[in-house]
Coordinates of C-alpha atoms in Angstrom, one line a residue:
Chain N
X1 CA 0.0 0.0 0.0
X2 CA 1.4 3.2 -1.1
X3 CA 1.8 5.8 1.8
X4 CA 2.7 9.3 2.1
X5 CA 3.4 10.6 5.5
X6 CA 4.0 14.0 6.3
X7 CA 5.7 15.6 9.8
X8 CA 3.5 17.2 12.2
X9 CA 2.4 21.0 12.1
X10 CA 5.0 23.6 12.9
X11 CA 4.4 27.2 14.8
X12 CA 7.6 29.1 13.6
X13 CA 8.5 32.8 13.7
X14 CA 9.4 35.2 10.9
X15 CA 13.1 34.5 9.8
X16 CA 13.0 31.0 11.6
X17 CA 14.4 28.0 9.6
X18 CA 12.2 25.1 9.1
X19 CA 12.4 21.4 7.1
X20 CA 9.0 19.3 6.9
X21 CA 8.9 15.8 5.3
X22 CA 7.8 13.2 3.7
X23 CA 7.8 9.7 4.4
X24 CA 7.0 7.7 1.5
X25 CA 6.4 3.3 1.8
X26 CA 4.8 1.1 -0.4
X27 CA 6.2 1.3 -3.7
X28 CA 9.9 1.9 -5.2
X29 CA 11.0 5.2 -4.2
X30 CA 13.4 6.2 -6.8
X31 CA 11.4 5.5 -9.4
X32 CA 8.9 8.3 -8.9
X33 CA 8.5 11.9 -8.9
X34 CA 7.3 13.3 -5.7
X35 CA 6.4 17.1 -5.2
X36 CA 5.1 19.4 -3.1
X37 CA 2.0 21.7 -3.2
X38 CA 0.7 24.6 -1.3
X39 CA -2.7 25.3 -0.2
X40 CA -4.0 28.7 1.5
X41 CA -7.3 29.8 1.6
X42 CA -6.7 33.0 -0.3
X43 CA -4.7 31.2 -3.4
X44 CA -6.2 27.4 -3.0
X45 CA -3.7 24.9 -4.5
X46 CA -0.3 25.7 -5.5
X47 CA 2.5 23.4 -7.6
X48 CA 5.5 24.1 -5.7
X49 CA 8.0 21.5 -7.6
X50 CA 9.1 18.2 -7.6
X51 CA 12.1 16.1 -7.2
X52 CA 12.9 12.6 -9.3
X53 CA 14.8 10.8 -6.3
X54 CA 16.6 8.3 -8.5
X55 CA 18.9 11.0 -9.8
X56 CA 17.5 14.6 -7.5
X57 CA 16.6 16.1 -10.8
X58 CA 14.6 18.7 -9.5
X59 CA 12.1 21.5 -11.2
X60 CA 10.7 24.5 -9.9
X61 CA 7.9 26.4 -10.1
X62 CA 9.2 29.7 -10.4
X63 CA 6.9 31.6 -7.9
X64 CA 8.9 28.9 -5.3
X65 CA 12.5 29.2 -7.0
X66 CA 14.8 30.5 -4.4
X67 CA 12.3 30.4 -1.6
X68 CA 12.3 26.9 -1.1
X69 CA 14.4 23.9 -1.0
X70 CA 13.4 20.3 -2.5
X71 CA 15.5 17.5 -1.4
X72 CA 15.0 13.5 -1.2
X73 CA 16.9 10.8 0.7
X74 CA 16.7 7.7 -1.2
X75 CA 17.9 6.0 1.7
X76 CA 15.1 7.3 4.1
X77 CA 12.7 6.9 1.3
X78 CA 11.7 10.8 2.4
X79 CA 11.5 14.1 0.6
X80 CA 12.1 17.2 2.7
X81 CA 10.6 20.8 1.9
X82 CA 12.9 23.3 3.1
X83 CA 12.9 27.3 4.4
X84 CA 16.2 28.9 5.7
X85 CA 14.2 32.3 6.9
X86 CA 10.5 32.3 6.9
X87 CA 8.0 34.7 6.1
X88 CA 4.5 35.2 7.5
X89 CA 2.7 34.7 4.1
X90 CA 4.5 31.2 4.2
X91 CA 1.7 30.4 6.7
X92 CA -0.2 27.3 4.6
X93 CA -1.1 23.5 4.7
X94 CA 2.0 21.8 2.7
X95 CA 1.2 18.6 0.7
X96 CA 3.6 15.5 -0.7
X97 CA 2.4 14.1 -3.4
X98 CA 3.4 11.4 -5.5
X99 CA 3.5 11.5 -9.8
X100 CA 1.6 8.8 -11.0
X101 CA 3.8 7.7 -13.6
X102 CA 6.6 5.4 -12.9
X103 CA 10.2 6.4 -14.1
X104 CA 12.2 9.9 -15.2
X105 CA 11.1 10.7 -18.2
X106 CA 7.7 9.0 -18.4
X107 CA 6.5 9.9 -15.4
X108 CA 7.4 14.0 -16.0
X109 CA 4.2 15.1 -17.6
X110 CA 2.0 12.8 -14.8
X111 CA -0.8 14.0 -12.3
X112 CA 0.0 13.5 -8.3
X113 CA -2.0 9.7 -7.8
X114 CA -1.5 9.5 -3.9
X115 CA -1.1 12.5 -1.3
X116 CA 0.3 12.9 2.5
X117 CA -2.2 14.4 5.0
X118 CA -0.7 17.9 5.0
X119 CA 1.5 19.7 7.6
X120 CA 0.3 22.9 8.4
X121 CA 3.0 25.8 9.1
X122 CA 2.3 29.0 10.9
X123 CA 4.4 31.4 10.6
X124 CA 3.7 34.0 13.3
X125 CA 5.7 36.8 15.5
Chain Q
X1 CA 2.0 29.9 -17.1
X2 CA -0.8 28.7 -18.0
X3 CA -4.1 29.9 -16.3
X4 CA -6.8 27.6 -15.5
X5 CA -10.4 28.9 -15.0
X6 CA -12.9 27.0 -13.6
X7 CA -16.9 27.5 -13.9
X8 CA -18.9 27.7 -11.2
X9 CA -17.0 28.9 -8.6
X10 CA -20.2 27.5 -6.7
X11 CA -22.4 24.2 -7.7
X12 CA -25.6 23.8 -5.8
X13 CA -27.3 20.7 -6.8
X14 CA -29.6 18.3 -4.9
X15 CA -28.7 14.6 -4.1
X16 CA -29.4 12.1 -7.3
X17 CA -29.0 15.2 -9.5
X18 CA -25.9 15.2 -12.5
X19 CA -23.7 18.2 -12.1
X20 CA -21.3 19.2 -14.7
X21 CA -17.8 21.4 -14.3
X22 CA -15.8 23.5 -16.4
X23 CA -11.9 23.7 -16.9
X24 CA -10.5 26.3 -19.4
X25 CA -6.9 26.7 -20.1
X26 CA -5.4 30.1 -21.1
X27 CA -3.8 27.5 -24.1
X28 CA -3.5 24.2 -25.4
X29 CA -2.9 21.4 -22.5
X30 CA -3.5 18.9 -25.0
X31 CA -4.8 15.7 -22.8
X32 CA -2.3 16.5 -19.6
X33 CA -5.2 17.4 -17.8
X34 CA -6.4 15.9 -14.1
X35 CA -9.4 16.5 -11.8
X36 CA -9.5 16.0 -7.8
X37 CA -11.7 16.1 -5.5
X38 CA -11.3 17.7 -2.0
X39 CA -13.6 17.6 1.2
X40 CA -12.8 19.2 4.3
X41 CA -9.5 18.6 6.4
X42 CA -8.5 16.5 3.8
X43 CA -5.9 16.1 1.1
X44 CA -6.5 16.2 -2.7
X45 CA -7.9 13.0 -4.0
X46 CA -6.9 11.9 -7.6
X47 CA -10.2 11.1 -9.6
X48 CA -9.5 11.8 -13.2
X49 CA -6.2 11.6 -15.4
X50 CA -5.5 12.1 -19.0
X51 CA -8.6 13.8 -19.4
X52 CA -11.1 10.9 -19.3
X53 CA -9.3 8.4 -17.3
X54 CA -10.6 7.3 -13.9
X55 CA -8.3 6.6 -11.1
X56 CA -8.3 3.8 -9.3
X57 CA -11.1 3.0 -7.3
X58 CA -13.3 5.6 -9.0
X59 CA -16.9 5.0 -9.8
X60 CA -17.8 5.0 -13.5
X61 CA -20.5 8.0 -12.8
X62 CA -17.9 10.2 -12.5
X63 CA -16.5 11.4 -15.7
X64 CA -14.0 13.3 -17.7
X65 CA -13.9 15.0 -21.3
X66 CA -12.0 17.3 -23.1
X67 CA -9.3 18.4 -25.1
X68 CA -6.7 21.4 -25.8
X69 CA -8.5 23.9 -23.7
X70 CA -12.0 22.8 -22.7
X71 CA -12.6 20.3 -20.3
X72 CA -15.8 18.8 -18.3
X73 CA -15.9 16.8 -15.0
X74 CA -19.4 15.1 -14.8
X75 CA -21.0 13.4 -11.9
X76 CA -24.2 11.5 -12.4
X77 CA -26.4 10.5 -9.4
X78 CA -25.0 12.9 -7.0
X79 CA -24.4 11.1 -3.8
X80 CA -23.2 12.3 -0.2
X81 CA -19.9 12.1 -0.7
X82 CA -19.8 13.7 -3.9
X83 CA -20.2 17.5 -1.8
X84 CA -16.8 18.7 -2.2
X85 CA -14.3 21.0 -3.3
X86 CA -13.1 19.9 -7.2
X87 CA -9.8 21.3 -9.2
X88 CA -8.7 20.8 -12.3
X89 CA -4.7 20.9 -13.0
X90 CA -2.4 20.8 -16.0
X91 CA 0.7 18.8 -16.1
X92 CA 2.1 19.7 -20.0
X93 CA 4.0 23.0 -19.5
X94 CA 6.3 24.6 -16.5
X95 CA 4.6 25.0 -14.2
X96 CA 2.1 23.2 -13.7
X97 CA -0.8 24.9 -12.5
X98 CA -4.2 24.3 -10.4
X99 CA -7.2 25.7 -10.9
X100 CA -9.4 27.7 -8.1
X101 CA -11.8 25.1 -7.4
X102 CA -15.2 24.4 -7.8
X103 CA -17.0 23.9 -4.7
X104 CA -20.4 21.2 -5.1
X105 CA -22.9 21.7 -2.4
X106 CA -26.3 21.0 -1.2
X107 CA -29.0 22.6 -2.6

């Protein structure tokens, strides 16, 4: 059974670091690309990027280019969504998701199949 | 990047009843298109791939239709579960994008 599960909610302050992840089981973990998206109430759903782990190819959306970091350990079978100095409008649910296609090229153009609960991050002086 | 509308923003439609939802792209997406449903406090759910393919574990009175920039999520025999938040995405260009939901509720 394919699983993704996420890390708990965070409460951080503005200019805080802060890593969530991503604990995928249940299927190979290289051989998929897994992503992240953000959703606030004001925006909805927003594709943040995604990361192959097989090789940590990794694309970006642009609006999240420099503001985040994407990272996978193949050996942990987790991906990790990273902040070095956070922002109040950061405040959102996060989602993991997995690309429903299985390997690095035909799985590029793919929808997310299977999704973590959501960690939640506050981001709040 | 490509912008996806979607039309209603609300859906009100009694139980039993067929409801039908729009997905524009600002271009072509060709068939890289998906649908999900969302209810509250819980993540995304894949129903609809490809256009018109159904996701595992999806009931055949849910469809999908569509092509290039015009796309249609149909539901037939509303039932309780089917009140819920639904959004189209595109997967064919950087980045890929969401629409802003269309929500389905009682009427």
């Amino acid at each position: 059974e394919v699983q993704l599960v996420q890390s708990g909610a965070e409460l951080k302050k503005p200019g805080e670091s802060l890593s969530i992840s991503c604990k995928a089981s249940g299927y190979s973990f290289s051989g998929y690309w897994i992503g992240w998206v953000r959703q606030t109430p004001g925006k909805g759903l927003e594709w943040m990027g995604i990361i192959y782990p097989g090789d940590s190819d990794i694309r970006y959306s642009p609006s999240f280019q420099g503001q985040v970091k994407i990272s996978a350990d193949k050996s942990l079978t987790t991906a990790y969504l990273q902040w070095s100095s956070l922002r109040a409008s950061d405040s959102a649910i996060y989602y993991c998701a997995r690309h429903h296609g299985l390997g690095r090229s035909s799985g590029l153009y793919s929808s997310f199949d299977f999704w973590g609960q959501g960690t939640l991050v506050t981001v709040s002086s | 990047e490509i912008v996806m509308t979607q039309s209603p923003a609300t859906l009100s439609v009694s139980p039993g009843e067929g409801a039908t939802l729009s997905c524009r792209a600002s271009q072509s997406v060709n068939t890289n298109l998906a649908w999900y449903q969302q209810k509250p406090g819980q993540a995304p759910r894949l129903l609809i791939y490809g256009a018109s393919t159904r996701a595992t574990g999806i009931p055949a009175r849910v469809s999908g239709s569509g092509s290039g920039t015009e796309f249609t999520l149909t539901i037939s025999g509303l039932q309780s579960e089917d009140f819920a938040v639904y959004y189209c995405q595109q997967y064919n260009d950087w980045p890929r994008t969401f629409g802003q939901g269309t929500k389905v509720d009682f009427k």
